[in-house]
Coordinates of C-alpha atoms and ligand atoms in Angstrom, one line a residue:
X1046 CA 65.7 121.5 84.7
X1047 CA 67.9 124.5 84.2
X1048 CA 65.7 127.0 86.3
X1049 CA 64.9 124.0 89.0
X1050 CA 68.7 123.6 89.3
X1051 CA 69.9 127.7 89.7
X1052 CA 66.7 128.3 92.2
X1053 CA 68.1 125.7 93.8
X1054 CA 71.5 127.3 93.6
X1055 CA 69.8 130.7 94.4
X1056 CA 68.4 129.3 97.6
X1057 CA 71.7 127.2 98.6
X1058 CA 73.2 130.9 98.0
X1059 CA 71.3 132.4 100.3
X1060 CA 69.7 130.3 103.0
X1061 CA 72.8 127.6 103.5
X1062 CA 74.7 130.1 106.1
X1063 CA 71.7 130.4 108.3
X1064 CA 70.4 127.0 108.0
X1065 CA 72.4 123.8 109.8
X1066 CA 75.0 123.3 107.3
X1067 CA 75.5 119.2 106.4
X1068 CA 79.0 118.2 106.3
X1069 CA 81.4 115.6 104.6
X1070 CA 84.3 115.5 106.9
X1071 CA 84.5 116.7 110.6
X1072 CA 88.0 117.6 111.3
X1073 CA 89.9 117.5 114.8
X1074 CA 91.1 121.3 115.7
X1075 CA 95.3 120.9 115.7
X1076 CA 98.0 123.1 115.1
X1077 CA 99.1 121.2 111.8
X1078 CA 95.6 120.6 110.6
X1079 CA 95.2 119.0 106.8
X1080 CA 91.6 119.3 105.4
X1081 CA 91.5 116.4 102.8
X1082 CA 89.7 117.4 99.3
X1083 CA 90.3 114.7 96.7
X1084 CA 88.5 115.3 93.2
X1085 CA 87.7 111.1 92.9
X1086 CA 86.4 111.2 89.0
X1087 CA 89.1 111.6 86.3
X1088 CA 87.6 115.0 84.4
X1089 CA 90.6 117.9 84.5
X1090 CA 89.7 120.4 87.1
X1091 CA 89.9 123.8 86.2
X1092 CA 89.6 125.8 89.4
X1093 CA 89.9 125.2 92.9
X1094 CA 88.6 127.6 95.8
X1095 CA 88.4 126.9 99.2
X1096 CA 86.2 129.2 101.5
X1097 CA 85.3 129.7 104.7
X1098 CA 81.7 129.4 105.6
X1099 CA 80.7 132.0 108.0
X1100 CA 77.6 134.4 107.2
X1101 CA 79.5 135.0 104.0
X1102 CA 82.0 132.8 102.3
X1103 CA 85.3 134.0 102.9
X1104 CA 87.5 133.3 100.0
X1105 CA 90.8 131.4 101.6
X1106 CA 93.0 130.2 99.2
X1107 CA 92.2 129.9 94.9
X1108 CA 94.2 127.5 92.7
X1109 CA 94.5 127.2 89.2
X1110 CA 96.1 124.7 86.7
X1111 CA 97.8 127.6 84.7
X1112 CA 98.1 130.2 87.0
X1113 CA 99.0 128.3 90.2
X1114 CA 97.6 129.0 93.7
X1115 CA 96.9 132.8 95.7
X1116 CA 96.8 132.3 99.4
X1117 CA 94.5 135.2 100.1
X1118 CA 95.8 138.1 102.6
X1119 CA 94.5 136.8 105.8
X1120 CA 95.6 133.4 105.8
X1121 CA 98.8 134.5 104.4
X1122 CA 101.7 132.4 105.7
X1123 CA 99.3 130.0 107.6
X1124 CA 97.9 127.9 105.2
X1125 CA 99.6 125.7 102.3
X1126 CA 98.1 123.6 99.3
X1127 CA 99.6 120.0 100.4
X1128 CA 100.0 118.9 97.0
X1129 CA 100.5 121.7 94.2
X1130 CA 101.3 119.0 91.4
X1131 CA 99.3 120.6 88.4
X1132 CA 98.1 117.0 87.3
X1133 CA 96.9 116.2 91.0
X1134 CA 93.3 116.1 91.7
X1135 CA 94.5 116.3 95.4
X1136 CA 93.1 120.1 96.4
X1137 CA 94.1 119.4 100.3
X1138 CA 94.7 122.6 102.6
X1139 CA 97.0 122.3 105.9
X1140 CA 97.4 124.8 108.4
X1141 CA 101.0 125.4 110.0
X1142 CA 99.8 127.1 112.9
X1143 CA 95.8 126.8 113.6
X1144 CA 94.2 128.2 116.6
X1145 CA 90.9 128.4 117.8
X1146 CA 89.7 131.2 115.3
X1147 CA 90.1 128.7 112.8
X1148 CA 87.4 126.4 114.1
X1149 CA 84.0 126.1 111.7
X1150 CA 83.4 125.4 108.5
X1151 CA 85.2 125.2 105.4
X1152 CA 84.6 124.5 101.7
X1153 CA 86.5 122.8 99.1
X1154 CA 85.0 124.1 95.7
X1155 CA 85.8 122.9 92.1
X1156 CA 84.8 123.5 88.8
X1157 CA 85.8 120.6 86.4
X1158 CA 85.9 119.7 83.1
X1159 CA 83.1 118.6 81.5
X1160 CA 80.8 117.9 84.8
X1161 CA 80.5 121.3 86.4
X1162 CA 80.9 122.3 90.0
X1163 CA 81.5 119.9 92.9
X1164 CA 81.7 121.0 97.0
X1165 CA 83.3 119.2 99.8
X1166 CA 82.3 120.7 103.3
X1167 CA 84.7 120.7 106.1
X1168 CA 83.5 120.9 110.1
X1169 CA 86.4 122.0 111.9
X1170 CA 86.2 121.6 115.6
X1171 CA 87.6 122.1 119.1
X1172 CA 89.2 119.1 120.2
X1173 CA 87.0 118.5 123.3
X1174 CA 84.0 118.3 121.0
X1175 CA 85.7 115.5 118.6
X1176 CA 84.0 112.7 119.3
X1177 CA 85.3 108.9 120.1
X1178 CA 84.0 106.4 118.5
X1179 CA 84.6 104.1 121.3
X1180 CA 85.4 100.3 121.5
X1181 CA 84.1 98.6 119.0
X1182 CA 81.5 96.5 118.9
X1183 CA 82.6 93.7 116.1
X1184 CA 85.3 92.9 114.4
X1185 CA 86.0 91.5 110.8
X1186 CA 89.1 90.5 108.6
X1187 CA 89.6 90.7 105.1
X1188 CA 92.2 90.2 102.5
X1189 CA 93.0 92.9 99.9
X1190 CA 90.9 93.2 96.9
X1191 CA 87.1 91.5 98.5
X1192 CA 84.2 93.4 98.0
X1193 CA 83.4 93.9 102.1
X1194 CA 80.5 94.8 103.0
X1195 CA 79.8 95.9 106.5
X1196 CA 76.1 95.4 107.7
X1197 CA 74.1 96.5 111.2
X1198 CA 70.4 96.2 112.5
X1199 CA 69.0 98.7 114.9
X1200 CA 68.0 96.9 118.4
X1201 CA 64.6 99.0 118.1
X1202 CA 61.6 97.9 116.1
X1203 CA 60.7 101.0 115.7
X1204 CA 60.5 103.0 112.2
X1205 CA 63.4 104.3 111.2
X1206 CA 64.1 107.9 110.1
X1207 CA 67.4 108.5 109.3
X1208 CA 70.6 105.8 108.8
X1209 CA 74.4 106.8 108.5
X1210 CA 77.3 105.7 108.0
X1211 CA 81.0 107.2 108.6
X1212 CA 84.6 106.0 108.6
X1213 CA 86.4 107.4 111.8
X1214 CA 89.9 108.2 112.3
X1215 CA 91.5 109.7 115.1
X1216 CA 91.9 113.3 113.3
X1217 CA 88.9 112.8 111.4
X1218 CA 85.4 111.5 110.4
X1219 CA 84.1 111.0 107.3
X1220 CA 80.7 110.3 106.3
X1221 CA 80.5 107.4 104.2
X1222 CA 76.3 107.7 103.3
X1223 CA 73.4 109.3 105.2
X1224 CA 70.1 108.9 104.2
X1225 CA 66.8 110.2 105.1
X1226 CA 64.6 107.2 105.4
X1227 CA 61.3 108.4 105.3
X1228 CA 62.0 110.4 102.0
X1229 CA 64.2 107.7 101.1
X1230 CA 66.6 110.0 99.7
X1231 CA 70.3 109.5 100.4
X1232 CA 73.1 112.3 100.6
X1233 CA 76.5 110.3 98.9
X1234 CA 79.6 112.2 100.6
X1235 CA 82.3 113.4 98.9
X1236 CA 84.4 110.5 100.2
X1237 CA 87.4 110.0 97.8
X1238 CA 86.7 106.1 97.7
X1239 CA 83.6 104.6 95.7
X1240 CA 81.3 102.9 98.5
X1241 CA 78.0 100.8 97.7
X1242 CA 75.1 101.3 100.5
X1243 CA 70.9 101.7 99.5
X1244 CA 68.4 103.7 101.8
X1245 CA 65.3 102.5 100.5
X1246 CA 62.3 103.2 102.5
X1247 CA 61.0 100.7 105.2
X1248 CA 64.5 99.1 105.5
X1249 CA 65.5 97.0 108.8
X1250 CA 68.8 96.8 108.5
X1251 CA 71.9 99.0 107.0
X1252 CA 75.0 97.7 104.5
X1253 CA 77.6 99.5 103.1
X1254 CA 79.7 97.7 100.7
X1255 CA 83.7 98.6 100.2
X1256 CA 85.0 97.0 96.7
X1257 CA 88.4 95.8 96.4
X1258 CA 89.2 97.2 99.7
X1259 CA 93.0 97.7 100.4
X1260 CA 95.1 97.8 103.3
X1261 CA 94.1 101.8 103.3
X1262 CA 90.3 100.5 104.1
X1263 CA 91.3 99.8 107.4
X1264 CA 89.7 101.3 110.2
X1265 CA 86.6 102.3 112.1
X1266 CA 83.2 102.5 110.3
X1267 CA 80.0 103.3 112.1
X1268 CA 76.7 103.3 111.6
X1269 CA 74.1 105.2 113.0
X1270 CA 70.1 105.3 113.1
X1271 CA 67.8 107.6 114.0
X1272 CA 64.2 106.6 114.9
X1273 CA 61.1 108.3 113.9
X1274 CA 60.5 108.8 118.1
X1275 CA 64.2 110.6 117.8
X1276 CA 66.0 107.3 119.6
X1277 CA 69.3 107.3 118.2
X1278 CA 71.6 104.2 118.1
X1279 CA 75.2 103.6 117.3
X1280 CA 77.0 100.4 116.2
X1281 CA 81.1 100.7 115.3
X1282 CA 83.0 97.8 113.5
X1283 CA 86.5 97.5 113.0
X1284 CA 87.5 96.3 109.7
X1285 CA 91.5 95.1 109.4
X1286 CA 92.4 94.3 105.7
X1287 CA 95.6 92.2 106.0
X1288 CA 98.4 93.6 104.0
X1289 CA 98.2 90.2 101.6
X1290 CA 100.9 88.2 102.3
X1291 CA 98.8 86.3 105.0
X1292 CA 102.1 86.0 107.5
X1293 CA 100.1 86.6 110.4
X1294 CA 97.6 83.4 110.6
X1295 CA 101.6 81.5 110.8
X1296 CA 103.0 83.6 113.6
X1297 CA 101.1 81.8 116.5
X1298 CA 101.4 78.3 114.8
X1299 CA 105.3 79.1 114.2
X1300 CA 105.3 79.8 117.5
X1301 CA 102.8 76.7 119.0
X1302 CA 105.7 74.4 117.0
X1303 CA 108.3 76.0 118.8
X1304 CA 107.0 75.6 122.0
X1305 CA 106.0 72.1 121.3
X1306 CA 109.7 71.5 120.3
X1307 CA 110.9 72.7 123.8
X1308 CA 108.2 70.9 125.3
X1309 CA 109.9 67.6 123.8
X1310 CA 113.4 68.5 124.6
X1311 CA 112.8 69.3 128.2
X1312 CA 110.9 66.3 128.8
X1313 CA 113.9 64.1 127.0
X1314 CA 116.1 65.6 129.1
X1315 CA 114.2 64.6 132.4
X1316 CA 113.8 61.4 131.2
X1317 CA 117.2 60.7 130.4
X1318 CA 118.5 62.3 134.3
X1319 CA 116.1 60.5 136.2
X1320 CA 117.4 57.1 133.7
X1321 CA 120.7 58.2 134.8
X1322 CA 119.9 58.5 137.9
X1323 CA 118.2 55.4 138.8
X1324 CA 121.0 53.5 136.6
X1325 CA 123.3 54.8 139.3
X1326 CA 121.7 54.3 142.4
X1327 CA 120.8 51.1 141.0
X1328 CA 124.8 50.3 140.1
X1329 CA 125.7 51.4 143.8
X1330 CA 123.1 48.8 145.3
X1331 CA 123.4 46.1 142.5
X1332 CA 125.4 43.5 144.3
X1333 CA 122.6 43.6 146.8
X1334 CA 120.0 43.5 144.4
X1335 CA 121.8 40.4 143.3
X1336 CA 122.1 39.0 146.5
X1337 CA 118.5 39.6 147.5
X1338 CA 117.2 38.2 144.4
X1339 CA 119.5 35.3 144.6
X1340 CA 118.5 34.4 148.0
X1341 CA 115.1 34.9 147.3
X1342 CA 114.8 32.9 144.8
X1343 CA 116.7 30.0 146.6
X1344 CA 113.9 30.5 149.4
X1345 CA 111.1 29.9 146.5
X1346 CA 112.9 26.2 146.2
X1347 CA 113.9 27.2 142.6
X1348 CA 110.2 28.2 141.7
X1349 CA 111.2 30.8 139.3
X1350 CA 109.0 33.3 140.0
X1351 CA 110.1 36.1 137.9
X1352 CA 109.0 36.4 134.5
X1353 CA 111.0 34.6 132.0
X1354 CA 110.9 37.6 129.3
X1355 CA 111.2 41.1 130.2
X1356 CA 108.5 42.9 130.0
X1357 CA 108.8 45.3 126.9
X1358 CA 107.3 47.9 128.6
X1359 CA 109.4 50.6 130.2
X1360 CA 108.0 50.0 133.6
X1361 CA 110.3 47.0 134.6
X1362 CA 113.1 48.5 132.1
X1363 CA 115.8 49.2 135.1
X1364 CA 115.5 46.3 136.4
X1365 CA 115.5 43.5 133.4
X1366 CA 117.5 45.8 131.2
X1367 CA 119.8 47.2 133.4
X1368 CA 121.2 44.2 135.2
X1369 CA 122.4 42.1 132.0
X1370 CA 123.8 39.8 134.6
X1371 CA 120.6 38.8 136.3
X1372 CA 119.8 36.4 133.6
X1373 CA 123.0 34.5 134.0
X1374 CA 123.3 34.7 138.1
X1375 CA 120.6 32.4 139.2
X1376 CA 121.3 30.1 136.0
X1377 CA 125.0 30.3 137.2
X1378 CA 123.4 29.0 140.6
X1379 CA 121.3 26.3 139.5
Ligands
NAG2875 C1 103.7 119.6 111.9 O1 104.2 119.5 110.5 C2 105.6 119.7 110.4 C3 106.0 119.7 109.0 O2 105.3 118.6 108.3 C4 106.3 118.6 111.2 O3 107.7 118.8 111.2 C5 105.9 118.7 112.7 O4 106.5 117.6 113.4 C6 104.4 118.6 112.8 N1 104.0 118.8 114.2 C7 103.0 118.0 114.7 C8 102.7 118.4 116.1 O5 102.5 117.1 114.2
NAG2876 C1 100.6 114.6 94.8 O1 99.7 114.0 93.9 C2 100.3 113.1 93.0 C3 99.3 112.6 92.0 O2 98.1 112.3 92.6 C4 100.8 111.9 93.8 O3 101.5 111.0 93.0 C5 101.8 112.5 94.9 O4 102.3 111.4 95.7 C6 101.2 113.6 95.7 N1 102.2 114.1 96.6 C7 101.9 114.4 97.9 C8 103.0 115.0 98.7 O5 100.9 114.1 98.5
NAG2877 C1 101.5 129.8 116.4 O1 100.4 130.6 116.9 C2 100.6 131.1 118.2 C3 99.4 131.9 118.6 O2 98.4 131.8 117.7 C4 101.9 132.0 118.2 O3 102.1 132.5 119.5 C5 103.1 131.2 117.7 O4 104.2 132.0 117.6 C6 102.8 130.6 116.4 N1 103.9 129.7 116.0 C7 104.4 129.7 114.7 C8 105.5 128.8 114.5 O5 103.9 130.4 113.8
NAG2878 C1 83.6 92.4 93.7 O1 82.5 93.0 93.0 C2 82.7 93.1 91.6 C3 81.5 93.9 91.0 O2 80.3 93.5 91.6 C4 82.9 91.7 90.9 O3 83.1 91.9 89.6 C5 84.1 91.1 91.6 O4 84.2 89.7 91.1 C6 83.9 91.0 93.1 N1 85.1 90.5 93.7 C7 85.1 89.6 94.7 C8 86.5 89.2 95.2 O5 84.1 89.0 95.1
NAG2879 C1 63.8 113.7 106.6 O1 62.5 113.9 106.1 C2 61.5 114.2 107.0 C3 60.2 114.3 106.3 O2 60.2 115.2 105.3 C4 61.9 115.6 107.7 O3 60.9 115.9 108.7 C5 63.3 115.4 108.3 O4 63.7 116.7 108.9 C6 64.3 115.0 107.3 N1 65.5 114.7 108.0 C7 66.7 115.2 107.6 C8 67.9 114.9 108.4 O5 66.8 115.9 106.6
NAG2880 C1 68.2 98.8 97.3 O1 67.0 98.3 97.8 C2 66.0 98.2 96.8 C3 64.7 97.7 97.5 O2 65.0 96.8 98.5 C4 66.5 97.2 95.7 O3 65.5 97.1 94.7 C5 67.8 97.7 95.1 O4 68.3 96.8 94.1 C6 68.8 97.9 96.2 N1 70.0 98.5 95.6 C7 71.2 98.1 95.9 C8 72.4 98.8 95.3 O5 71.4 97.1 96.7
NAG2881 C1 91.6 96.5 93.0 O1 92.6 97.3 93.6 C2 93.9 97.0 93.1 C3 94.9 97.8 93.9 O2 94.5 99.1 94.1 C4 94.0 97.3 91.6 O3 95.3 96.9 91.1 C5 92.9 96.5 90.9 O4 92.9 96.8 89.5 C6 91.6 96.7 91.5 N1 90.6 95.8 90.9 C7 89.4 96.2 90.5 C8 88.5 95.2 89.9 O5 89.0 97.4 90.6

């Protein structure tokens, strides 16, 4: 085991700067650029050293517990530890000033306490090459503290090769979990979050699973295949954890009451003017009214042909109600 391990260190060593180097994060080029490097496990890191991958690693910036941090000579006055607190496993580098000589690769190297070394590898590029992630194509709610998981199916039939997953923001991507399918082997990121996902061979369809996701979870994730005939296909999902105290799902009911409620007053108000109206008009032509109906009724020999109730619906209401009199005129007559 302990030969197998330092060949393979030996050949990391020596082949990773001319072979394609795999990457964690891909970082936007910016003038106040932060690469992120949180240690997620709890051991005590002893040393911190961040490089810069080019045909040889350029040493950048070294930290230590007891010693504090060196900024090395070239990079003097344009890079900063974000967070120097000695207890922090927070190793994150920002640039004041970066430029386009800073584009490329970077890496965020620990040695802890009792489990060894750990790597983070930073791709930083120009901001033309920083790709969208685009609209995306679902959506999905959650409240804080579910287990989420976020699933996708490639539209081909065909075999898969490789599957990915990766959290995108708009400085940065992160990749969640790729796998290669046909080994079955999986590459887990050094994402500071702990995230469920399986790459077992022959799969049709990818999951990644967030537990007790927080407001923080919140985002873009997408997923990516690759078939064995090199097709590749993309899916994005936006997940939006609610902050927990469930307001929003109110906010359009609140405001469905409310516009019912001025619904109802502006439709009592009309119907009490046009009342108001028609009680007026019918005052100004009430002796009429009374005369017509009067003489009618003398013309019908008597026959009372009005109802002798009013009609309890509103539609005779200005005339029965209105005219308290009417009762008593034609009695008056008789
Ligand atoms: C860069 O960072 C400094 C200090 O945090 C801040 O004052 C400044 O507004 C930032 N500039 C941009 C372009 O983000
Ligand atoms: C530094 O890290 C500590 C411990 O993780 C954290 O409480 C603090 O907020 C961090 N400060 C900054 C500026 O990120
Ligand atoms: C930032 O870098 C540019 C060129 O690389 C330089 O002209 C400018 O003065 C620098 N600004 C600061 C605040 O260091
Ligand atoms: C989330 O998953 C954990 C571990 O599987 C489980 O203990 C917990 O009950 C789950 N929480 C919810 C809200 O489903
Ligand atoms: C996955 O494994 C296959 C078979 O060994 C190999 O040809 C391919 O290059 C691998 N893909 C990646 C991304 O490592
Ligand atoms: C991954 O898939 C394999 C085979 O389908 C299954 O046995 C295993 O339990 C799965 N692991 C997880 C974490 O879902
Ligand atoms: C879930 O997250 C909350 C907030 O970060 C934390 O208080 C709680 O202990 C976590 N629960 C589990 C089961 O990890």
């Amino acid at each position: 085991m302990d030969h197998l391990s330092l060949l393979l260190a030996i050949l990391y060593v020596y082949t990773a700067p001319c072979e394609e180097i795999s990457w964690d994060t891909t970082v936007k080029l910016a003038k106040n650029m932060s690469l992120e490097c949180v240690y997620p496990l709890a051991d005590s890191v002893t040393q911190i050293e961040w490089f810069k991958l080019k045909t040889e690693r350029e040493s950048v910036a070294i930290f230590n517990p007891m010693f504090r941090g060196i900024i090395r000579e070239a990079y003097t006055d344009r890079v900063y530890f974000s967070n120097q607190t000695a207890a922090s496993n927070d190793m994150t580098l920002t640039f004041y000033n970066a430029s386009e000589a800073d584009v490329g690769f970077y890496s965020c190297f620990l040695h802890t306490f009792p489990f060894g070394t750990w790597e983070k590898v930073i791709r930083v590029v120009p901001s033309d090459s920083f790709e969208d992630a685009g609209p995306p194509n679902s959506q999905m709610v959650s409240e804080p503290g579910e287990n989420v998981t976020l699933t996708c199916q490639p539209k081909e039939k065909c075999l898969l090769e490789e599957m990915s997953w990766e959290k995108i923001q708009p400085q940065q991507i992160d990749v969640l979990i790729s796998c290669n399918l046909s080994h079955g082997r999986s590459y887990t990121s050094k994402y500071p979050r702990q995230i469920l996902s399986n790459c077992s061979h022959g799969m049709k369809k990818a999951f990644v699973t967030i537990p007790n996701v927080t407001g923080s979870d919140s985002g873009l994730y997408r997923c990516g295949f690759k078939a064995s005939t090199g097709e590749k296909e993309t899916f994005v999902m936006r997940l939006t954890v609610t902050d927990g105290e469930t307001k929003t799902p109110y906010i359009p009911f609140v405001a469905g009451g409310a516009g019912f409620l001025l619904l109802l007053v502006i439709l009592i108000t009309t119907i009490t003017v046009i009342a108001y109206k028609r009680r007026r008009r019918q005052q100004q032509r009430g002796p009429f009214k009374d005369f017509w109906i009067t003489q009618n009724r003398a013309a019908n020999n008597y026959r009372n042909t009005f109802p002798a109730n009013p009609p309890s619906d509103g539609a005779g209401e200005d005339i029965y109600v209105n005219h308290p009199t009417f009762s008593r005129v034609p009695r008056a007559r008789v």
